[in-house]
Short mmCIF file of C-alpha atoms in Angstrom, two decimals:
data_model
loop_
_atom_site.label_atom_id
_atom_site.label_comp_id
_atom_site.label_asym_id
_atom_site.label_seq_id
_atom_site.Cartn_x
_atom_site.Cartn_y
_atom_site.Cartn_z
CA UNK A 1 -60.20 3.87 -37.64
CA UNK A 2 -63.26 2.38 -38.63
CA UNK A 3 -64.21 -1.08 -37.97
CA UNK A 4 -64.41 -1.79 -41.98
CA UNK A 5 -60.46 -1.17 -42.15
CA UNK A 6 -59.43 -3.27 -39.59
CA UNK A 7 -58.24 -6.23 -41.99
CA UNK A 8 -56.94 -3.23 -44.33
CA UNK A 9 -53.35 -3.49 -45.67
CA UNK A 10 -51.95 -0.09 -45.15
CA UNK A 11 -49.49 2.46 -44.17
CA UNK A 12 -49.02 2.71 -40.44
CA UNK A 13 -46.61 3.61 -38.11
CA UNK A 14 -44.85 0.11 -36.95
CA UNK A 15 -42.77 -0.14 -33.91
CA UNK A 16 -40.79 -3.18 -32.88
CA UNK A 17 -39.07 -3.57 -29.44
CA UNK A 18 -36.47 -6.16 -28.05
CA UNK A 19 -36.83 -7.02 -24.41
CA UNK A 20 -32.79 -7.59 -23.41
CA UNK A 21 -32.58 -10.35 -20.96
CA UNK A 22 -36.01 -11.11 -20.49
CA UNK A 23 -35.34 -15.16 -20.24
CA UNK A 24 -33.38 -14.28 -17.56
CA UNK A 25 -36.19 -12.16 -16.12
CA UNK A 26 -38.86 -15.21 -16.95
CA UNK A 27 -36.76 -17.50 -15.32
CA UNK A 28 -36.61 -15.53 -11.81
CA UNK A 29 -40.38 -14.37 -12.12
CA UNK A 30 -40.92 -18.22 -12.06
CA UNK A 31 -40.12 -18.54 -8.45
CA UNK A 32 -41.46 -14.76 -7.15
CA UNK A 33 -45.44 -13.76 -7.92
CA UNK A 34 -44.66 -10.56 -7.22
CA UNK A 35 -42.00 -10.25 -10.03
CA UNK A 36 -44.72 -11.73 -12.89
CA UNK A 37 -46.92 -8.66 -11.54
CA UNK A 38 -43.90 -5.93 -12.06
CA UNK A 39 -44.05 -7.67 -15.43
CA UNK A 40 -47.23 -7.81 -16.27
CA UNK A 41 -47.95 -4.47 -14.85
CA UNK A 42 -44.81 -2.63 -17.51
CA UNK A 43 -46.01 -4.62 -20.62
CA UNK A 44 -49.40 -3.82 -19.67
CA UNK A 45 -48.94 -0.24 -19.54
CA UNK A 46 -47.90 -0.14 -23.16
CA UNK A 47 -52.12 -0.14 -23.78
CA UNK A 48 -52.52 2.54 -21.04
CA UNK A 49 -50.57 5.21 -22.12
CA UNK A 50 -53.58 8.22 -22.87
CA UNK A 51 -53.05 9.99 -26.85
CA UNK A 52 -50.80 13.05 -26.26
CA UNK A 53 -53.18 14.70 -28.82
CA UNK A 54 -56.38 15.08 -30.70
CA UNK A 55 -56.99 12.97 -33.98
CA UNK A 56 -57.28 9.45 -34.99
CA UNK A 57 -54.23 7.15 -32.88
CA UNK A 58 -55.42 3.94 -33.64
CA UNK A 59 -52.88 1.95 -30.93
CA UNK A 60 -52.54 -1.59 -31.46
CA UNK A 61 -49.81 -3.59 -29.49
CA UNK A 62 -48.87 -7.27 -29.20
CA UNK A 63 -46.68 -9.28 -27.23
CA UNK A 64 -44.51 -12.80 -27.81
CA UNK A 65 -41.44 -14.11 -25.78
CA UNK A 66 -39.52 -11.06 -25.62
CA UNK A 67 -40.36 -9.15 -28.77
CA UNK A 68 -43.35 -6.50 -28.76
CA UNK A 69 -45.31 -5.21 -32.38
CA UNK A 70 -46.87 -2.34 -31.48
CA UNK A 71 -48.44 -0.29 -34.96
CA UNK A 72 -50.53 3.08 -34.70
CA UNK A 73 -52.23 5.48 -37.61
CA UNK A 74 -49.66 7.15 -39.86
CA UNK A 75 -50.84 10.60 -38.10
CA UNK A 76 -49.23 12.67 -36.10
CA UNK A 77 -51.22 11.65 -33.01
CA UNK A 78 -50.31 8.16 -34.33
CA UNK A 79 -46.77 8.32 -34.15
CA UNK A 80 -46.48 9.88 -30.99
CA UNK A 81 -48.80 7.93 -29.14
CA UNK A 82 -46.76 4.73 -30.06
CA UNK A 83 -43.55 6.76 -29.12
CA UNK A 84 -44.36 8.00 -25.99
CA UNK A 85 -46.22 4.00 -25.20
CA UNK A 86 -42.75 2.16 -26.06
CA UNK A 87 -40.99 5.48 -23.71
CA UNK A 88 -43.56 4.04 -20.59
CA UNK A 89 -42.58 0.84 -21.77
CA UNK A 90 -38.75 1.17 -21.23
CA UNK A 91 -39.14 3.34 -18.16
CA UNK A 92 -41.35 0.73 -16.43
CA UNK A 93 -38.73 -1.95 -17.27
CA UNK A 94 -35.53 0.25 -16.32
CA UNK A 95 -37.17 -0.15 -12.79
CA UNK A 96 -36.40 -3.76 -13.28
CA UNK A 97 -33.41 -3.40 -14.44
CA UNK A 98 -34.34 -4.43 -17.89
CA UNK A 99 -33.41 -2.46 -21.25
CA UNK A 100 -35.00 -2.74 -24.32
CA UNK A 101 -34.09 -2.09 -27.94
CA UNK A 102 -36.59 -1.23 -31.08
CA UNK A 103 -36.82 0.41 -33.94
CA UNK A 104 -39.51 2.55 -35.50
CA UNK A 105 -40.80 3.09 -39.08
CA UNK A 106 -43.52 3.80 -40.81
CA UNK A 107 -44.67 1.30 -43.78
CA UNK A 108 -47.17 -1.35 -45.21
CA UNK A 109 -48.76 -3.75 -42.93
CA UNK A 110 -51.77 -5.55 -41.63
CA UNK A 111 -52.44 -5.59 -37.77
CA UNK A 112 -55.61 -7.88 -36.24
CA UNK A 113 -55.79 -9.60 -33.10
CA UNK A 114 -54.08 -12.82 -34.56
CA UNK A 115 -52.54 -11.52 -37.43
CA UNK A 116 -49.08 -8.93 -38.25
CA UNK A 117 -47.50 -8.96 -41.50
CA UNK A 118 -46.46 -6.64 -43.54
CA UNK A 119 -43.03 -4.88 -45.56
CA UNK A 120 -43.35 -2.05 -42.24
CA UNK A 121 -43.30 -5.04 -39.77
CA UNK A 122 -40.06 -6.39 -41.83
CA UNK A 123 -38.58 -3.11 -41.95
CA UNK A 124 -38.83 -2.32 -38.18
CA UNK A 125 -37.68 -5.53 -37.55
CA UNK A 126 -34.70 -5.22 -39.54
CA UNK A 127 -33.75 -1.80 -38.13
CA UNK A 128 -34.13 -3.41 -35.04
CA UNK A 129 -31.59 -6.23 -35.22
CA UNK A 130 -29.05 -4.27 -37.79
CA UNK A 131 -28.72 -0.72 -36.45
CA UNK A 132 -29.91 -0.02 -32.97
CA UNK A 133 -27.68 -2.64 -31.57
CA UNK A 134 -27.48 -0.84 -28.11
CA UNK A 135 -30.42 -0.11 -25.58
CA UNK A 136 -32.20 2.54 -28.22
CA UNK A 137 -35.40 2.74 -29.64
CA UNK A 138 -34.25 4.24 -33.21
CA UNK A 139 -36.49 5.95 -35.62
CA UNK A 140 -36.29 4.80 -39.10
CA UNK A 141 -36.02 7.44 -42.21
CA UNK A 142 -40.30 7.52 -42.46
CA UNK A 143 -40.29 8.18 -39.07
CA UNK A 144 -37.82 10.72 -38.38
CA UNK A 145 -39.25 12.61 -41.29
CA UNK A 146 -42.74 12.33 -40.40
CA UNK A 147 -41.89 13.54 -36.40
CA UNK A 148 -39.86 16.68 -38.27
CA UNK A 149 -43.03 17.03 -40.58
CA UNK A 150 -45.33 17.40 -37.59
CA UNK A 151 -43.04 19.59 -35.37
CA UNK A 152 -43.21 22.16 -38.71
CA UNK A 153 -46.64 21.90 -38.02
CA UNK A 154 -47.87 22.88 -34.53
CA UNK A 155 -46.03 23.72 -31.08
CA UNK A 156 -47.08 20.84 -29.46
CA UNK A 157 -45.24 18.30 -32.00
CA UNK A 158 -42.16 20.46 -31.81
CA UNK A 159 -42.33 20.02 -28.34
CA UNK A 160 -42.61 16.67 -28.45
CA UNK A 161 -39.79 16.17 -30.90
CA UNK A 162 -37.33 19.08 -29.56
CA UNK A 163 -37.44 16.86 -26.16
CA UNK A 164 -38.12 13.25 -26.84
CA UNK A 165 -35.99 13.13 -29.77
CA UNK A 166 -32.01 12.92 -29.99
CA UNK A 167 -29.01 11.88 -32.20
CA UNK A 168 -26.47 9.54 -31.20
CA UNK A 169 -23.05 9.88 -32.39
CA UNK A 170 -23.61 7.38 -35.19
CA UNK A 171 -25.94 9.90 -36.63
CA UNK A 172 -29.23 7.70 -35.98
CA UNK A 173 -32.39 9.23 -34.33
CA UNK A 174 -33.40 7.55 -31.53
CA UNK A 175 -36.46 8.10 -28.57
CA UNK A 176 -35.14 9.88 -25.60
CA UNK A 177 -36.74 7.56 -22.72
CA UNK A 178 -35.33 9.80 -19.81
CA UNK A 179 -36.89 12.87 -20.95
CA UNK A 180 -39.06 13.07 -17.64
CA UNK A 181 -36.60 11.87 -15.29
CA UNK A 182 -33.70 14.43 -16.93
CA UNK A 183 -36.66 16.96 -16.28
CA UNK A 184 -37.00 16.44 -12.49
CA UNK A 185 -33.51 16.40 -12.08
CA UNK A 186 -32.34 19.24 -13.52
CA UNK A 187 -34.20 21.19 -11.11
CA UNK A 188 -31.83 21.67 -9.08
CA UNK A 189 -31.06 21.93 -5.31
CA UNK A 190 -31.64 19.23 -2.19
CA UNK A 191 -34.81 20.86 -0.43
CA UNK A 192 -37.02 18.32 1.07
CA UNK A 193 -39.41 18.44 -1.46
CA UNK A 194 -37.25 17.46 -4.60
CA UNK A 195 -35.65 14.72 -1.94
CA UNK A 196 -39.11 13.10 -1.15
CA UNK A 197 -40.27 13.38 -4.81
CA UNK A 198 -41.39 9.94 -5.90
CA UNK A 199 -39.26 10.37 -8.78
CA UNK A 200 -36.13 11.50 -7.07
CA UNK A 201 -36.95 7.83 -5.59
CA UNK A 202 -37.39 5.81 -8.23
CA UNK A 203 -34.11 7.41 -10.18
CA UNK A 204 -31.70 6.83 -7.16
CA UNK A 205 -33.45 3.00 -7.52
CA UNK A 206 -32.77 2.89 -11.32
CA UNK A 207 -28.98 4.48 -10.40
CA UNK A 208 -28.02 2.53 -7.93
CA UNK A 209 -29.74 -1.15 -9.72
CA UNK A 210 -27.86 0.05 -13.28
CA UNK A 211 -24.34 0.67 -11.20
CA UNK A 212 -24.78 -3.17 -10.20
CA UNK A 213 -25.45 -4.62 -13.95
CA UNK A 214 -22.52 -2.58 -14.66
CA UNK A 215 -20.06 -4.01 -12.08
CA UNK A 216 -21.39 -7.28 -12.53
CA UNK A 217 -20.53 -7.45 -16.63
CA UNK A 218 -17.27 -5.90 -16.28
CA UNK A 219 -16.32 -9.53 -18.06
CA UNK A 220 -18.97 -9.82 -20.30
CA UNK A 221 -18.13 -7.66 -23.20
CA UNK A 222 -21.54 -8.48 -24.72
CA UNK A 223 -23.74 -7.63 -22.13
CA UNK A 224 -21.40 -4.74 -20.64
CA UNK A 225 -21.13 -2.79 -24.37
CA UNK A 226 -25.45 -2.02 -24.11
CA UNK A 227 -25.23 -1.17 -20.36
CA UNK A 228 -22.17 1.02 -21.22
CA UNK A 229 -23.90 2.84 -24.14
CA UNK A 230 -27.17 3.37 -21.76
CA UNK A 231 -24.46 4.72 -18.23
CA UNK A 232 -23.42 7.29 -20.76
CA UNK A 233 -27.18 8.38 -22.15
CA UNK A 234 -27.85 8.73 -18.18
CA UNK A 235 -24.70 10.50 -17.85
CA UNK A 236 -25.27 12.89 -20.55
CA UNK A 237 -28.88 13.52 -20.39
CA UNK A 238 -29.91 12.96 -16.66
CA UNK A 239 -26.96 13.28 -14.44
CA UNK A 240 -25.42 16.64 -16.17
CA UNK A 241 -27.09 19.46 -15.20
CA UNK A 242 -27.27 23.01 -18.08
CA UNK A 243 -25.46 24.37 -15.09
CA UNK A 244 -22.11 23.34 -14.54
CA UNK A 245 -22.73 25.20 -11.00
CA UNK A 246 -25.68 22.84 -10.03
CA UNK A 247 -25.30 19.58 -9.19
CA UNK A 248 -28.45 17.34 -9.64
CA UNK A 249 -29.30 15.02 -6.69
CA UNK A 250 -29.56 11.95 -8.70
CA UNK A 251 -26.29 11.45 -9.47
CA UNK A 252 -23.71 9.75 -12.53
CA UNK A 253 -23.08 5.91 -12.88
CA UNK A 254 -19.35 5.05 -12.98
CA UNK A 255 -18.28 3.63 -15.71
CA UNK A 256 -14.70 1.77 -15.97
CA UNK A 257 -12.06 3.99 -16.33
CA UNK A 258 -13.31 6.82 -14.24
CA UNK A 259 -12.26 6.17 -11.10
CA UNK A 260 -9.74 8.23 -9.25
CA UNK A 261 -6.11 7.81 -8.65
CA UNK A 262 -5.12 9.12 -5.38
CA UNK A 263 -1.04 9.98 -5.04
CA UNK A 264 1.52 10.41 -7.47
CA UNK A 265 2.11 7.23 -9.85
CA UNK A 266 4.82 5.38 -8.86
CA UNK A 267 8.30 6.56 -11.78
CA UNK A 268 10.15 4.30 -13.43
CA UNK A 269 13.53 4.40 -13.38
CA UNK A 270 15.67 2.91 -16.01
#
């Protein structure tokens, strides 16, 4: 995009993310450096992320309290570099223990340094706040249409949306975040190699910290409900293996309800 159209009003793809519990994460960062850099470090890889493809991208991101903008060209570059920067996003923060929510759409809007408005800012926003409700980054209508538009159009875009995109039971789209992570563990097997894998690592780290938040709410229906509805995206997509044979070395998260009853239950006589 040219210089002369940065102050233009126009269609672009528009991405808004929720950081859950990030006063909480503030308020610890306050007393530990090295927690403000983790922060600083996943918010500022939003900007990193390199353009999965040729063509104009356009990336544009912003940050306030715990809400991100983020808006991109309405191309197909466009959209999935803004996908795949709010996907480093989450992954980055998962480390942390931290979830996020968004929504993305395409629509009108104006993006400058200092300045977001626009009915595709209002519109994410919305989505946002009214229908992802859980831990997902849903894609609105525009979006979903444009991503199926692209995929008609060239292998790589169906690659991209064959993997990175799934439906939830509620029938909305949304960005499938583990996609690498599902990758490396469906692999298979316990040879030193997969065991010593940085990511092997990093997902036994995200296991084991999300089996804590989930212990921990057990009597916070709020909080529990979103870290419920992300245990079973983990169980489903990362910790089931295509091969009911093959069990993957980074394992489930327990959920309530699941554990096992060992002996007969007691009977009841009347």
């Amino acid at each position: 995009m040219g210089n002369q159209e940065i102050g233009t009003y126009q269609d672009r793809v528009v991405g808004f993310v929720d950081i859950l519990g990030f006063a909480d994460l503030v308020r610890r960062a306050d007393k530990d450096p090295g927690l403000r850099d983790d922060i600083a470090e996943a918010l500022g890889k939003v900007r990193r992320v390199a353009s999965p493809g040729e063509g104009e991208s356009d990336l544009r991101a912003q940050n306030f309290s715990d809400s991100l903008i983020l808006s991109a060209a309405d191309t197909p570059n466009g959209l999935w570099h803004l996908l795949l920067s709010i996907d480093a996003l989450a992954w980055n923060l998962l480390q942390l223990g931290v979830l996020i929510r968004g929504a993305v759409t395409i629509g009108g809007m104006r993006h400058e340094t200092d300045l977001v408005f626009g009915v595709g800012v209002n519109e994410a926003a919305r989505l946002e706040s009214t229908v992802a409700k859980m831990p997902r980054i849903i894609l609105g209508a525009r979006a979903f249409d444009a991503a199926d538009r692209y995929a008609n159009r060239s292998e790589v875009w169906s690659a991209y949306r064959n993997s990175r995109l799934l439906r939830d039971r509620d029938g909305v789209w949304y960005l499938n975040y583990l996609n690498d992570i599902a990758c490396f563990n469906h692999q298979g097997g316990s040879n030193s190699d997969i065991l010593q894998h940085p990511l092997c690592e990093v997902g036994k780290q995200i296991q084991s910290i999300m089996q804590s938040k989930l212990d921990r709410t057990l009597d916070q229906p709020e909080i529990y409900a979103k870290v419920e509805w992300f245990a079973r995206y983990w169980n489903e997509v990362v910790a089931k293996h295509p091969d009911p044979a093959i069990t993957p070395v980074i394992g489930e998260l327990r959920l309530a309800g699941m554990e096992t009853r060992h002996g007969a239950l007691p009977f009841r006589s009347f």
